[in-house]
Amino acid sequence: MSKTGTEKPDPWRVPVAVAQIPETGLHRDIEADQAIRKAVADTGGLREVLSAQASFDVTPKSGSRFHVAGHVRARIGQTCVVTLEEIENEIDEPIDLIFAPPEQIPQMAALVDDAEESDEETPDPPEPIENGTIDLGRVATDALYLAVDPYPRKPGAVFEPMVEAADPEDHPFAALKALKAAPKKSGTRKPKGK
């Protein structure tokens, strides 16, 4: 599958060829260097990514499928939505995915849809194995982005609505009120002929 021109390239790539994964499985620890961390921050709209590492266990399953389990841990720099101060947040996100050959995806997605109609916990649809590889860097990046708080707050920061007990005549509609009140002061209410 070719990427469209509008889609940003994956900032963190660690492809693993499924043909090289032993029957006993594979353990991989990956860590993002400074250039990758900057690219991850830019792509994800983060102020900075101070550290990012992940560990994975990739285990073969029946039907050419693979179970990818692990954790991504990162320290990211964001801006507090309340105080606008720079803050740092820790991310520790579990990863539990099934990868399957692309031709199996529609069939397995249908099984997921069927499971949604029952009361049992719904499994996630599998991810496609692209060009015979599973990109652990992309898995880690996706998990990191999912774990990011879109509205980060500094600990203890509370949004206080602006409450001002200022001059009641000093509000957005004061000018309109003054205009509306002006004709009443002109003395038009006096009975005619007096």
JSON list of C-alpha atoms in Angstrom, two decimals:
[
{"chain": "A", "resi": 1, "resn": "MET", "atom": "CA", "xyz": [0.00, 0.00, 0.00]},
{"chain": "A", "resi": 2, "resn": "SER", "atom": "CA", "xyz": [1.37, 3.39, -0.93]},
{"chain": "A", "resi": 3, "resn": "LYS", "atom": "CA", "xyz": [0.99, 6.35, 1.35]},
{"chain": "A", "resi": 4, "resn": "THR", "atom": "CA", "xyz": [-0.84, 9.38, 0.08]},
{"chain": "A", "resi": 5, "resn": "GLY", "atom": "CA", "xyz": [1.02, 12.65, -0.21]},
{"chain": "A", "resi": 6, "resn": "THR", "atom": "CA", "xyz": [-1.07, 14.30, 2.51]},
{"chain": "A", "resi": 7, "resn": "GLU", "atom": "CA", "xyz": [-0.27, 11.67, 5.14]},
{"chain": "A", "resi": 8, "resn": "LYS", "atom": "CA", "xyz": [2.77, 12.44, 7.27]},
{"chain": "A", "resi": 9, "resn": "PRO", "atom": "CA", "xyz": [5.48, 9.77, 7.27]},
{"chain": "A", "resi": 10, "resn": "ASP", "atom": "CA", "xyz": [5.71, 7.66, 10.40]},
{"chain": "A", "resi": 11, "resn": "PRO", "atom": "CA", "xyz": [8.15, 9.45, 12.71]},
{"chain": "A", "resi": 12, "resn": "TRP", "atom": "CA", "xyz": [9.34, 6.24, 14.43]},
{"chain": "A", "resi": 13, "resn": "ARG", "atom": "CA", "xyz": [9.95, 3.16, 12.30]},
{"chain": "A", "resi": 14, "resn": "VAL", "atom": "CA", "xyz": [11.14, -0.18, 13.62]},
{"chain": "A", "resi": 15, "resn": "PRO", "atom": "CA", "xyz": [9.94, -2.75, 11.09]},
{"chain": "A", "resi": 16, "resn": "VAL", "atom": "CA", "xyz": [10.14, -6.44, 12.00]},
{"chain": "A", "resi": 17, "resn": "ALA", "atom": "CA", "xyz": [9.82, -8.98, 9.18]},
{"chain": "A", "resi": 18, "resn": "VAL", "atom": "CA", "xyz": [7.25, -11.58, 10.24]},
{"chain": "A", "resi": 19, "resn": "ALA", "atom": "CA", "xyz": [9.18, -14.25, 8.32]},
{"chain": "A", "resi": 20, "resn": "GLN", "atom": "CA", "xyz": [12.07, -13.77, 10.77]},
{"chain": "A", "resi": 21, "resn": "ILE", "atom": "CA", "xyz": [10.00, -14.11, 13.96]},
{"chain": "A", "resi": 22, "resn": "PRO", "atom": "CA", "xyz": [10.82, -17.51, 15.54]},
{"chain": "A", "resi": 23, "resn": "GLU", "atom": "CA", "xyz": [8.09, -19.89, 16.69]},
{"chain": "A", "resi": 24, "resn": "THR", "atom": "CA", "xyz": [9.01, -19.14, 20.28]},
{"chain": "A", "resi": 25, "resn": "GLY", "atom": "CA", "xyz": [8.37, -15.43, 19.67]},
{"chain": "A", "resi": 26, "resn": "LEU", "atom": "CA", "xyz": [10.52, -12.35, 19.77]},
{"chain": "A", "resi": 27, "resn": "HIS", "atom": "CA", "xyz": [11.25, -9.74, 22.45]},
{"chain": "A", "resi": 28, "resn": "ARG", "atom": "CA", "xyz": [12.29, -6.24, 21.36]},
{"chain": "A", "resi": 29, "resn": "ASP", "atom": "CA", "xyz": [13.17, -3.16, 23.39]},
{"chain": "A", "resi": 30, "resn": "ILE", "atom": "CA", "xyz": [13.27, 0.06, 21.39]},
{"chain": "A", "resi": 31, "resn": "GLU", "atom": "CA", "xyz": [14.22, 3.61, 22.32]},
{"chain": "A", "resi": 32, "resn": "ALA", "atom": "CA", "xyz": [13.70, 6.82, 20.35]},
{"chain": "A", "resi": 33, "resn": "ASP", "atom": "CA", "xyz": [16.75, 9.01, 19.76]},
{"chain": "A", "resi": 34, "resn": "GLN", "atom": "CA", "xyz": [16.56, 12.82, 19.76]},
{"chain": "A", "resi": 35, "resn": "ALA", "atom": "CA", "xyz": [15.70, 13.16, 16.05]},
{"chain": "A", "resi": 36, "resn": "ILE", "atom": "CA", "xyz": [12.89, 10.59, 16.33]},
{"chain": "A", "resi": 37, "resn": "ARG", "atom": "CA", "xyz": [11.56, 12.23, 19.51]},
{"chain": "A", "resi": 38, "resn": "LYS", "atom": "CA", "xyz": [11.42, 15.60, 17.73]},
{"chain": "A", "resi": 39, "resn": "ALA", "atom": "CA", "xyz": [9.58, 14.05, 14.78]},
{"chain": "A", "resi": 40, "resn": "VAL", "atom": "CA", "xyz": [7.12, 12.28, 17.13]},
{"chain": "A", "resi": 41, "resn": "ALA", "atom": "CA", "xyz": [6.48, 15.61, 18.91]},
{"chain": "A", "resi": 42, "resn": "ASP", "atom": "CA", "xyz": [5.99, 17.51, 15.62]},
{"chain": "A", "resi": 43, "resn": "THR", "atom": "CA", "xyz": [3.64, 14.89, 14.15]},
{"chain": "A", "resi": 44, "resn": "GLY", "atom": "CA", "xyz": [1.62, 14.58, 17.36]},
{"chain": "A", "resi": 45, "resn": "GLY", "atom": "CA", "xyz": [1.38, 18.30, 18.07]},
{"chain": "A", "resi": 46, "resn": "LEU", "atom": "CA", "xyz": [3.35, 18.02, 21.31]},
{"chain": "A", "resi": 47, "resn": "ARG", "atom": "CA", "xyz": [5.72, 20.67, 22.67]},
{"chain": "A", "resi": 48, "resn": "GLU", "atom": "CA", "xyz": [8.42, 18.03, 23.13]},
{"chain": "A", "resi": 49, "resn": "VAL", "atom": "CA", "xyz": [9.07, 14.36, 23.77]},
{"chain": "A", "resi": 50, "resn": "LEU", "atom": "CA", "xyz": [11.80, 14.10, 26.40]},
{"chain": "A", "resi": 51, "resn": "SER", "atom": "CA", "xyz": [12.07, 10.30, 26.31]},
{"chain": "A", "resi": 52, "resn": "ALA", "atom": "CA", "xyz": [10.28, 7.42, 24.64]},
{"chain": "A", "resi": 53, "resn": "GLN", "atom": "CA", "xyz": [10.93, 3.71, 24.88]},
{"chain": "A", "resi": 54, "resn": "ALA", "atom": "CA", "xyz": [8.90, 0.59, 24.40]},
{"chain": "A", "resi": 55, "resn": "SER", "atom": "CA", "xyz": [9.20, -3.11, 24.99]},
{"chain": "A", "resi": 56, "resn": "PHE", "atom": "CA", "xyz": [7.37, -5.73, 22.96]},
{"chain": "A", "resi": 57, "resn": "ASP", "atom": "CA", "xyz": [6.77, -9.45, 22.89]},
{"chain": "A", "resi": 58, "resn": "VAL", "atom": "CA", "xyz": [5.73, -10.63, 19.43]},
{"chain": "A", "resi": 59, "resn": "THR", "atom": "CA", "xyz": [4.24, -14.12, 19.47]},
{"chain": "A", "resi": 60, "resn": "PRO", "atom": "CA", "xyz": [3.12, -16.15, 16.43]},
{"chain": "A", "resi": 61, "resn": "LYS", "atom": "CA", "xyz": [-0.52, -17.33, 16.47]},
{"chain": "A", "resi": 62, "resn": "SER", "atom": "CA", "xyz": [-2.46, -19.64, 14.16]},
{"chain": "A", "resi": 63, "resn": "GLY", "atom": "CA", "xyz": [-3.49, -18.41, 10.73]},
{"chain": "A", "resi": 64, "resn": "SER", "atom": "CA", "xyz": [-0.35, -16.32, 10.14]},
{"chain": "A", "resi": 65, "resn": "ARG", "atom": "CA", "xyz": [-1.40, -13.93, 12.89]},
{"chain": "A", "resi": 66, "resn": "PHE", "atom": "CA", "xyz": [0.85, -12.36, 15.51]},
{"chain": "A", "resi": 67, "resn": "HIS", "atom": "CA", "xyz": [0.14, -11.16, 19.03]},
{"chain": "A", "resi": 68, "resn": "VAL", "atom": "CA", "xyz": [2.00, -7.97, 19.97]},
{"chain": "A", "resi": 69, "resn": "ALA", "atom": "CA", "xyz": [2.01, -7.16, 23.68]},
{"chain": "A", "resi": 70, "resn": "GLY", "atom": "CA", "xyz": [4.07, -4.69, 25.64]},
{"chain": "A", "resi": 71, "resn": "HIS", "atom": "CA", "xyz": [4.33, -1.15, 26.99]},
{"chain": "A", "resi": 72, "resn": "VAL", "atom": "CA", "xyz": [5.31, 2.25, 25.73]},
{"chain": "A", "resi": 73, "resn": "ARG", "atom": "CA", "xyz": [6.77, 4.66, 28.27]},
{"chain": "A", "resi": 74, "resn": "ALA", "atom": "CA", "xyz": [7.44, 8.29, 27.54]},
{"chain": "A", "resi": 75, "resn": "ARG", "atom": "CA", "xyz": [7.93, 11.68, 29.13]},
{"chain": "A", "resi": 76, "resn": "ILE", "atom": "CA", "xyz": [6.31, 14.46, 27.16]},
{"chain": "A", "resi": 77, "resn": "GLY", "atom": "CA", "xyz": [6.30, 18.25, 27.43]},
{"chain": "A", "resi": 78, "resn": "GLN", "atom": "CA", "xyz": [2.97, 20.00, 27.06]},
{"chain": "A", "resi": 79, "resn": "THR", "atom": "CA", "xyz": [1.40, 23.34, 27.95]},
{"chain": "A", "resi": 80, "resn": "CYS", "atom": "CA", "xyz": [-1.13, 23.56, 30.80]},
{"chain": "A", "resi": 81, "resn": "VAL", "atom": "CA", "xyz": [-4.54, 24.56, 29.41]},
{"chain": "A", "resi": 82, "resn": "VAL", "atom": "CA", "xyz": [-5.30, 26.57, 32.57]},
{"chain": "A", "resi": 83, "resn": "THR", "atom": "CA", "xyz": [-2.07, 28.39, 33.48]},
{"chain": "A", "resi": 84, "resn": "LEU", "atom": "CA", "xyz": [-0.31, 28.12, 30.07]},
{"chain": "A", "resi": 85, "resn": "GLU", "atom": "CA", "xyz": [2.80, 26.98, 31.94]},
{"chain": "A", "resi": 86, "resn": "GLU", "atom": "CA", "xyz": [5.08, 24.33, 30.48]},
{"chain": "A", "resi": 87, "resn": "ILE", "atom": "CA", "xyz": [4.49, 20.97, 32.17]},
{"chain": "A", "resi": 88, "resn": "GLU", "atom": "CA", "xyz": [5.78, 17.42, 31.78]},
{"chain": "A", "resi": 89, "resn": "ASN", "atom": "CA", "xyz": [3.64, 14.30, 31.80]},
{"chain": "A", "resi": 90, "resn": "GLU", "atom": "CA", "xyz": [4.56, 10.63, 32.10]},
{"chain": "A", "resi": 91, "resn": "ILE", "atom": "CA", "xyz": [2.99, 8.08, 29.78]},
{"chain": "A", "resi": 92, "resn": "ASP", "atom": "CA", "xyz": [2.89, 4.37, 30.52]},
{"chain": "A", "resi": 93, "resn": "GLU", "atom": "CA", "xyz": [0.54, 2.75, 28.04]},
{"chain": "A", "resi": 94, "resn": "PRO", "atom": "CA", "xyz": [-0.05, -1.00, 27.68]},
{"chain": "A", "resi": 95, "resn": "ILE", "atom": "CA", "xyz": [-0.12, -2.49, 24.19]},
{"chain": "A", "resi": 96, "resn": "ASP", "atom": "CA", "xyz": [-2.12, -5.58, 23.26]},
{"chain": "A", "resi": 97, "resn": "LEU", "atom": "CA", "xyz": [-2.74, -6.05, 19.55]},
{"chain": "A", "resi": 98, "resn": "ILE", "atom": "CA", "xyz": [-3.27, -8.80, 17.00]},
{"chain": "A", "resi": 99, "resn": "PHE", "atom": "CA", "xyz": [-1.69, -8.40, 13.58]},
{"chain": "A", "resi": 100, "resn": "ALA", "atom": "CA", "xyz": [-3.07, -10.41, 10.66]},
{"chain": "A", "resi": 101, "resn": "PRO", "atom": "CA", "xyz": [-2.46, -10.69, 6.91]},
{"chain": "A", "resi": 102, "resn": "PRO", "atom": "CA", "xyz": [-4.47, -7.93, 5.12]},
{"chain": "A", "resi": 103, "resn": "GLU", "atom": "CA", "xyz": [-6.72, -10.47, 3.36]},
{"chain": "A", "resi": 104, "resn": "GLN", "atom": "CA", "xyz": [-7.96, -11.72, 6.77]},
{"chain": "A", "resi": 105, "resn": "ILE", "atom": "CA", "xyz": [-8.91, -8.28, 8.08]},
{"chain": "A", "resi": 106, "resn": "PRO", "atom": "CA", "xyz": [-12.44, -8.00, 6.56]},
{"chain": "A", "resi": 107, "resn": "GLN", "atom": "CA", "xyz": [-13.39, -11.47, 7.84]},
{"chain": "A", "resi": 108, "resn": "MET", "atom": "CA", "xyz": [-11.97, -10.79, 11.33]},
{"chain": "A", "resi": 109, "resn": "ALA", "atom": "CA", "xyz": [-13.58, -7.33, 11.46]},
{"chain": "A", "resi": 110, "resn": "ALA", "atom": "CA", "xyz": [-16.94, -9.03, 10.81]},
{"chain": "A", "resi": 111, "resn": "LEU", "atom": "CA", "xyz": [-16.30, -11.32, 13.80]},
{"chain": "A", "resi": 112, "resn": "VAL", "atom": "CA", "xyz": [-15.63, -8.22, 15.92]},
{"chain": "A", "resi": 113, "resn": "ASP", "atom": "CA", "xyz": [-18.93, -6.69, 14.72]},
{"chain": "A", "resi": 114, "resn": "ASP", "atom": "CA", "xyz": [-20.75, -9.89, 15.71]},
{"chain": "A", "resi": 115, "resn": "ALA", "atom": "CA", "xyz": [-19.08, -9.83, 19.13]},
{"chain": "A", "resi": 116, "resn": "GLU", "atom": "CA", "xyz": [-20.28, -6.25, 19.68]},
{"chain": "A", "resi": 117, "resn": "GLU", "atom": "CA", "xyz": [-23.87, -7.49, 19.58]},
{"chain": "A", "resi": 118, "resn": "SER", "atom": "CA", "xyz": [-23.22, -9.91, 22.44]},
{"chain": "A", "resi": 119, "resn": "ASP", "atom": "CA", "xyz": [-22.61, -8.99, 26.09]},
{"chain": "A", "resi": 120, "resn": "GLU", "atom": "CA", "xyz": [-19.01, -10.19, 26.03]},
{"chain": "A", "resi": 121, "resn": "GLU", "atom": "CA", "xyz": [-16.08, -7.78, 25.94]},
{"chain": "A", "resi": 122, "resn": "THR", "atom": "CA", "xyz": [-15.46, -6.76, 22.34]},
{"chain": "A", "resi": 123, "resn": "PRO", "atom": "CA", "xyz": [-11.99, -7.48, 20.95]},
{"chain": "A", "resi": 124, "resn": "ASP", "atom": "CA", "xyz": [-10.32, -4.85, 18.79]},
{"chain": "A", "resi": 125, "resn": "PRO", "atom": "CA", "xyz": [-10.15, -5.63, 15.08]},
{"chain": "A", "resi": 126, "resn": "PRO", "atom": "CA", "xyz": [-6.70, -6.82, 14.02]},
{"chain": "A", "resi": 127, "resn": "GLU", "atom": "CA", "xyz": [-4.07, -4.56, 12.50]},
{"chain": "A", "resi": 128, "resn": "PRO", "atom": "CA", "xyz": [-2.82, -5.42, 9.01]},
{"chain": "A", "resi": 129, "resn": "ILE", "atom": "CA", "xyz": [0.64, -6.87, 8.45]},
{"chain": "A", "resi": 130, "resn": "GLU", "atom": "CA", "xyz": [1.95, -4.51, 5.76]},
{"chain": "A", "resi": 131, "resn": "ASN", "atom": "CA", "xyz": [4.45, -5.79, 3.20]},
{"chain": "A", "resi": 132, "resn": "GLY", "atom": "CA", "xyz": [5.33, -8.73, 5.45]},
{"chain": "A", "resi": 133, "resn": "THR", "atom": "CA", "xyz": [6.35, -6.51, 8.37]},
{"chain": "A", "resi": 134, "resn": "ILE", "atom": "CA", "xyz": [5.02, -5.29, 11.70]},
{"chain": "A", "resi": 135, "resn": "ASP", "atom": "CA", "xyz": [6.30, -1.78, 12.46]},
{"chain": "A", "resi": 136, "resn": "LEU", "atom": "CA", "xyz": [6.91, -1.71, 16.22]},
{"chain": "A", "resi": 137, "resn": "GLY", "atom": "CA", "xyz": [7.89, 1.96, 16.06]},
{"chain": "A", "resi": 138, "resn": "ARG", "atom": "CA", "xyz": [4.51, 2.83, 14.59]},
{"chain": "A", "resi": 139, "resn": "VAL", "atom": "CA", "xyz": [2.74, 0.69, 17.22]},
{"chain": "A", "resi": 140, "resn": "ALA", "atom": "CA", "xyz": [4.64, 2.55, 19.97]},
{"chain": "A", "resi": 141, "resn": "THR", "atom": "CA", "xyz": [3.89, 5.96, 18.42]},
{"chain": "A", "resi": 142, "resn": "ASP", "atom": "CA", "xyz": [0.16, 5.20, 18.03]},
{"chain": "A", "resi": 143, "resn": "ALA", "atom": "CA", "xyz": [-0.05, 4.05, 21.66]},
{"chain": "A", "resi": 144, "resn": "LEU", "atom": "CA", "xyz": [1.81, 7.16, 22.82]},
{"chain": "A", "resi": 145, "resn": "TYR", "atom": "CA", "xyz": [-0.57, 9.46, 20.93]},
{"chain": "A", "resi": 146, "resn": "LEU", "atom": "CA", "xyz": [-3.61, 7.63, 22.34]},
{"chain": "A", "resi": 147, "resn": "ALA", "atom": "CA", "xyz": [-2.30, 8.13, 25.88]},
{"chain": "A", "resi": 148, "resn": "VAL", "atom": "CA", "xyz": [-1.69, 11.89, 25.50]},
{"chain": "A", "resi": 149, "resn": "ASP", "atom": "CA", "xyz": [-4.03, 14.06, 27.57]},
{"chain": "A", "resi": 150, "resn": "PRO", "atom": "CA", "xyz": [-5.55, 16.52, 25.07]},
{"chain": "A", "resi": 151, "resn": "TYR", "atom": "CA", "xyz": [-6.22, 19.00, 27.91]},
{"chain": "A", "resi": 152, "resn": "PRO", "atom": "CA", "xyz": [-3.14, 18.80, 30.14]},
{"chain": "A", "resi": 153, "resn": "ARG", "atom": "CA", "xyz": [-3.29, 20.58, 33.49]},
{"chain": "A", "resi": 154, "resn": "LYS", "atom": "CA", "xyz": [-0.60, 21.44, 35.96]},
{"chain": "A", "resi": 155, "resn": "PRO", "atom": "CA", "xyz": [-1.29, 19.56, 39.24]},
{"chain": "A", "resi": 156, "resn": "GLY", "atom": "CA", "xyz": [-3.60, 21.71, 41.35]},
{"chain": "A", "resi": 157, "resn": "ALA", "atom": "CA", "xyz": [-4.48, 24.08, 38.50]},
{"chain": "A", "resi": 158, "resn": "VAL", "atom": "CA", "xyz": [-8.20, 24.79, 38.56]},
{"chain": "A", "resi": 159, "resn": "PHE", "atom": "CA", "xyz": [-10.09, 26.68, 35.91]},
{"chain": "A", "resi": 160, "resn": "GLU", "atom": "CA", "xyz": [-11.73, 29.63, 37.65]},
{"chain": "A", "resi": 161, "resn": "PRO", "atom": "CA", "xyz": [-14.47, 31.30, 35.63]},
{"chain": "A", "resi": 162, "resn": "MET", "atom": "CA", "xyz": [-13.97, 35.05, 35.61]},
{"chain": "A", "resi": 163, "resn": "VAL", "atom": "CA", "xyz": [-16.26, 36.53, 38.24]},
{"chain": "A", "resi": 164, "resn": "GLU", "atom": "CA", "xyz": [-16.07, 40.27, 38.56]},
{"chain": "A", "resi": 165, "resn": "ALA", "atom": "CA", "xyz": [-18.22, 42.28, 40.92]},
{"chain": "A", "resi": 166, "resn": "ALA", "atom": "CA", "xyz": [-17.24, 45.39, 39.02]},
{"chain": "A", "resi": 167, "resn": "ASP", "atom": "CA", "xyz": [-19.37, 48.32, 38.00]},
{"chain": "A", "resi": 168, "resn": "PRO", "atom": "CA", "xyz": [-22.71, 46.91, 36.75]},
{"chain": "A", "resi": 169, "resn": "GLU", "atom": "CA", "xyz": [-22.73, 49.61, 34.05]},
{"chain": "A", "resi": 170, "resn": "ASP", "atom": "CA", "xyz": [-19.44, 48.22, 32.70]},
{"chain": "A", "resi": 171, "resn": "HIS", "atom": "CA", "xyz": [-20.56, 45.16, 30.76]},
{"chain": "A", "resi": 172, "resn": "PRO", "atom": "CA", "xyz": [-20.91, 44.37, 27.04]},
{"chain": "A", "resi": 173, "resn": "PHE", "atom": "CA", "xyz": [-24.55, 45.46, 26.89]},
{"chain": "A", "resi": 174, "resn": "ALA", "atom": "CA", "xyz": [-24.16, 48.63, 28.96]},
{"chain": "A", "resi": 175, "resn": "ALA", "atom": "CA", "xyz": [-24.04, 50.77, 25.82]},
{"chain": "A", "resi": 176, "resn": "LEU", "atom": "CA", "xyz": [-27.25, 49.19, 24.50]},
{"chain": "A", "resi": 177, "resn": "LYS", "atom": "CA", "xyz": [-28.93, 49.68, 27.85]},
{"chain": "A", "resi": 178, "resn": "ALA", "atom": "CA", "xyz": [-27.92, 53.33, 27.81]},
{"chain": "A", "resi": 179, "resn": "LEU", "atom": "CA", "xyz": [-29.38, 53.77, 24.32]},
{"chain": "A", "resi": 180, "resn": "LYS", "atom": "CA", "xyz": [-32.60, 52.03, 25.32]},
{"chain": "A", "resi": 181, "resn": "ALA", "atom": "CA", "xyz": [-32.87, 54.10, 28.49]},
{"chain": "A", "resi": 182, "resn": "ALA", "atom": "CA", "xyz": [-32.13, 57.42, 26.74]},
{"chain": "A", "resi": 183, "resn": "PRO", "atom": "CA", "xyz": [-35.64, 58.01, 25.25]},
{"chain": "A", "resi": 184, "resn": "LYS", "atom": "CA", "xyz": [-37.25, 57.47, 28.66]},
{"chain": "A", "resi": 185, "resn": "LYS", "atom": "CA", "xyz": [-35.28, 60.40, 30.04]},
{"chain": "A", "resi": 186, "resn": "SER", "atom": "CA", "xyz": [-36.48, 62.74, 27.33]},
{"chain": "A", "resi": 187, "resn": "GLY", "atom": "CA", "xyz": [-39.79, 63.35, 29.14]},
{"chain": "A", "resi": 188, "resn": "THR", "atom": "CA", "xyz": [-42.06, 61.85, 26.49]},
{"chain": "A", "resi": 189, "resn": "ARG", "atom": "CA", "xyz": [-44.23, 60.24, 29.15]},
{"chain": "A", "resi": 190, "resn": "LYS", "atom": "CA", "xyz": [-45.63, 63.57, 30.41]},
{"chain": "A", "resi": 191, "resn": "PRO", "atom": "CA", "xyz": [-49.31, 63.92, 29.62]},
{"chain": "A", "resi": 192, "resn": "LYS", "atom": "CA", "xyz": [-49.87, 66.25, 26.72]},
{"chain": "A", "resi": 193, "resn": "GLY", "atom": "CA", "xyz": [-51.23, 69.67, 27.37]},
{"chain": "A", "resi": 194, "resn": "LYS", "atom": "CA", "xyz": [-49.79, 70.15, 30.84]}
]
